[in-house]
PDB file of C-alpha atoms in Angstrom:
ATOM      1  CA  PHE A 193     -56.517 174.079 294.630  1.00 74.00           C
ATOM      2  CA  VAL A 194     -60.297 174.187 294.503  1.00 86.00           C
ATOM      3  CA  VAL A 195     -62.048 171.393 296.384  1.00 87.00           C
ATOM      4  CA  PRO A 196     -65.284 170.193 294.749  1.00 87.00           C
ATOM      5  CA  PRO A 197     -68.339 170.408 297.041  1.00 91.00           C
ATOM      6  CA  GLU A 198     -68.819 166.615 297.003  1.00 92.00           C
ATOM      7  CA  CYS A 199     -65.285 166.052 298.333  1.00 90.00           C
ATOM      8  CA  ASP A 200     -64.520 165.907 302.055  1.00 90.00           C
ATOM      9  CA  LEU A 201     -62.126 168.693 303.104  1.00 90.00           C
ATOM     10  CA  VAL A 202     -60.195 166.365 305.413  1.00 90.00           C
ATOM     11  CA  ALA A 203     -59.585 163.881 302.578  1.00 85.00           C
ATOM     12  CA  ALA A 204     -58.655 166.684 300.184  1.00 88.00           C
ATOM     13  CA  GLY A 205     -56.146 168.012 302.708  1.00 88.00           C
ATOM     14  CA  GLY A 206     -54.071 164.846 302.412  1.00 84.00           C
ATOM     15  CA  LEU A 207     -53.736 164.946 298.628  1.00 84.00           C
ATOM     16  CA  PRO A 208     -50.793 167.366 298.483  1.00 90.00           C
ATOM     17  CA  ILE A 209     -48.862 165.225 300.964  1.00 91.00           C
ATOM     18  CA  ALA A 210     -49.144 161.947 299.039  1.00 91.00           C
ATOM     19  CA  PHE A 211     -48.857 163.421 295.554  1.00 94.00           C
ATOM     20  CA  GLY A 212     -46.165 165.894 296.571  1.00 94.00           C
ATOM     21  CA  THR A 213     -44.021 163.128 298.029  1.00 95.00           C
ATOM     22  CA  SER A 214     -44.389 160.971 294.919  1.00 96.00           C
ATOM     23  CA  HIS A 215     -43.878 163.824 292.480  1.00 96.00           C
ATOM     24  CA  VAL A 216     -40.690 165.101 294.102  1.00 96.00           C
ATOM     25  CA  GLY A 217     -39.261 161.592 294.419  1.00 97.00           C
ATOM     26  CA  LEU A 218     -40.089 160.363 290.936  1.00 98.00           C
ATOM     27  CA  VAL A 219     -39.826 163.469 288.775  1.00 97.00           C
ATOM     28  CA  HIS A 220     -37.329 165.745 290.508  1.00 97.00           C
ATOM     29  CA  ARG A 221     -35.049 163.257 292.297  1.00 98.00           C
ATOM     30  CA  ALA A 222     -35.170 160.129 290.125  1.00 97.00           C
ATOM     31  CA  GLY A 223     -35.833 161.877 286.808  1.00 98.00           C
ATOM     32  CA  LEU A 224     -38.421 159.317 285.699  1.00 98.00           C
ATOM     33  CA  LEU A 225     -38.730 159.257 281.899  1.00 98.00           C
ATOM     34  CA  SER A 226     -41.140 157.787 279.398  1.00 98.00           C
ATOM     35  CA  GLY A 227     -40.327 154.166 278.579  1.00 98.00           C
ATOM     36  CA  GLN A 228     -38.656 153.384 281.899  1.00 98.00           C
ATOM     37  CA  VAL A 229     -39.948 150.705 284.266  1.00 99.00           C
ATOM     38  CA  LEU A 230     -41.178 151.811 287.693  1.00 98.00           C
ATOM     39  CA  LEU A 231     -41.620 149.283 290.514  1.00 98.00           C
ATOM     40  CA  VAL A 232     -43.857 150.647 293.272  1.00 98.00           C
ATOM     41  CA  LEU A 233     -43.671 148.733 296.550  1.00 98.00           C
ATOM     42  CA  GLY A 234     -46.561 149.488 298.887  1.00 96.00           C
ATOM     43  CA  ALA A 235     -48.843 150.555 296.046  1.00 97.00           C
ATOM     44  CA  ALA A 236     -51.956 150.100 298.197  1.00 96.00           C
ATOM     45  CA  GLY A 237     -51.185 153.153 300.345  1.00 93.00           C
ATOM     46  CA  GLY A 238     -51.612 156.842 299.624  1.00 92.00           C
ATOM     47  CA  VAL A 239     -48.080 157.578 298.439  1.00 95.00           C
ATOM     48  CA  GLY A 240     -47.927 154.299 296.512  1.00 97.00           C
ATOM     49  CA  LEU A 241     -51.204 154.954 294.701  1.00 96.00           C
ATOM     50  CA  SER A 242     -50.081 158.431 293.737  1.00 96.00           C
ATOM     51  CA  ALA A 243     -46.717 157.050 292.572  1.00 98.00           C
ATOM     52  CA  VAL A 244     -48.533 154.637 290.255  1.00 98.00           C
ATOM     53  CA  GLN A 245     -50.599 157.469 288.780  1.00 97.00           C
ATOM     54  CA  ILE A 246     -47.615 159.785 288.334  1.00 98.00           C
ATOM     55  CA  GLY A 247     -45.594 156.973 286.762  1.00 98.00           C
ATOM     56  CA  LYS A 248     -48.318 156.316 284.211  1.00 98.00           C
ATOM     57  CA  VAL A 249     -48.638 160.028 283.396  1.00 97.00           C
ATOM     58  CA  CYS A 250     -44.864 160.142 282.826  1.00 97.00           C
ATOM     59  CA  GLY A 251     -45.176 157.275 280.342  1.00 98.00           C
ATOM     60  CA  ALA A 252     -43.391 154.659 282.424  1.00 98.00           C
ATOM     61  CA  THR A 253     -44.304 150.991 282.603  1.00 99.00           C
ATOM     62  CA  VAL A 254     -45.584 150.646 286.168  1.00 99.00           C
ATOM     63  CA  ILE A 255     -45.402 147.450 288.219  1.00 99.00           C
ATOM     64  CA  ALA A 256     -47.368 147.808 291.452  1.00 98.00           C
ATOM     65  CA  VAL A 257     -46.930 145.549 294.485  1.00 98.00           C
ATOM     66  CA  ALA A 258     -49.333 145.885 297.389  1.00 91.00           C
TER      67      ALA A 258
END
């Protein structure tokens, strides 16, 4: 992916790890569908934040717990 010039390369390097973990777990393993309820424990961390975003994109009702 292309990193914008205003983004730190070190921070951008961690994005695939957090989002990849969430995406595989929610979409491929759990089969998250629109209308389902997703409870995200640890939503204040990198993987938790990405899980919240992916859940919303999938159309789920997301409940986030820090």
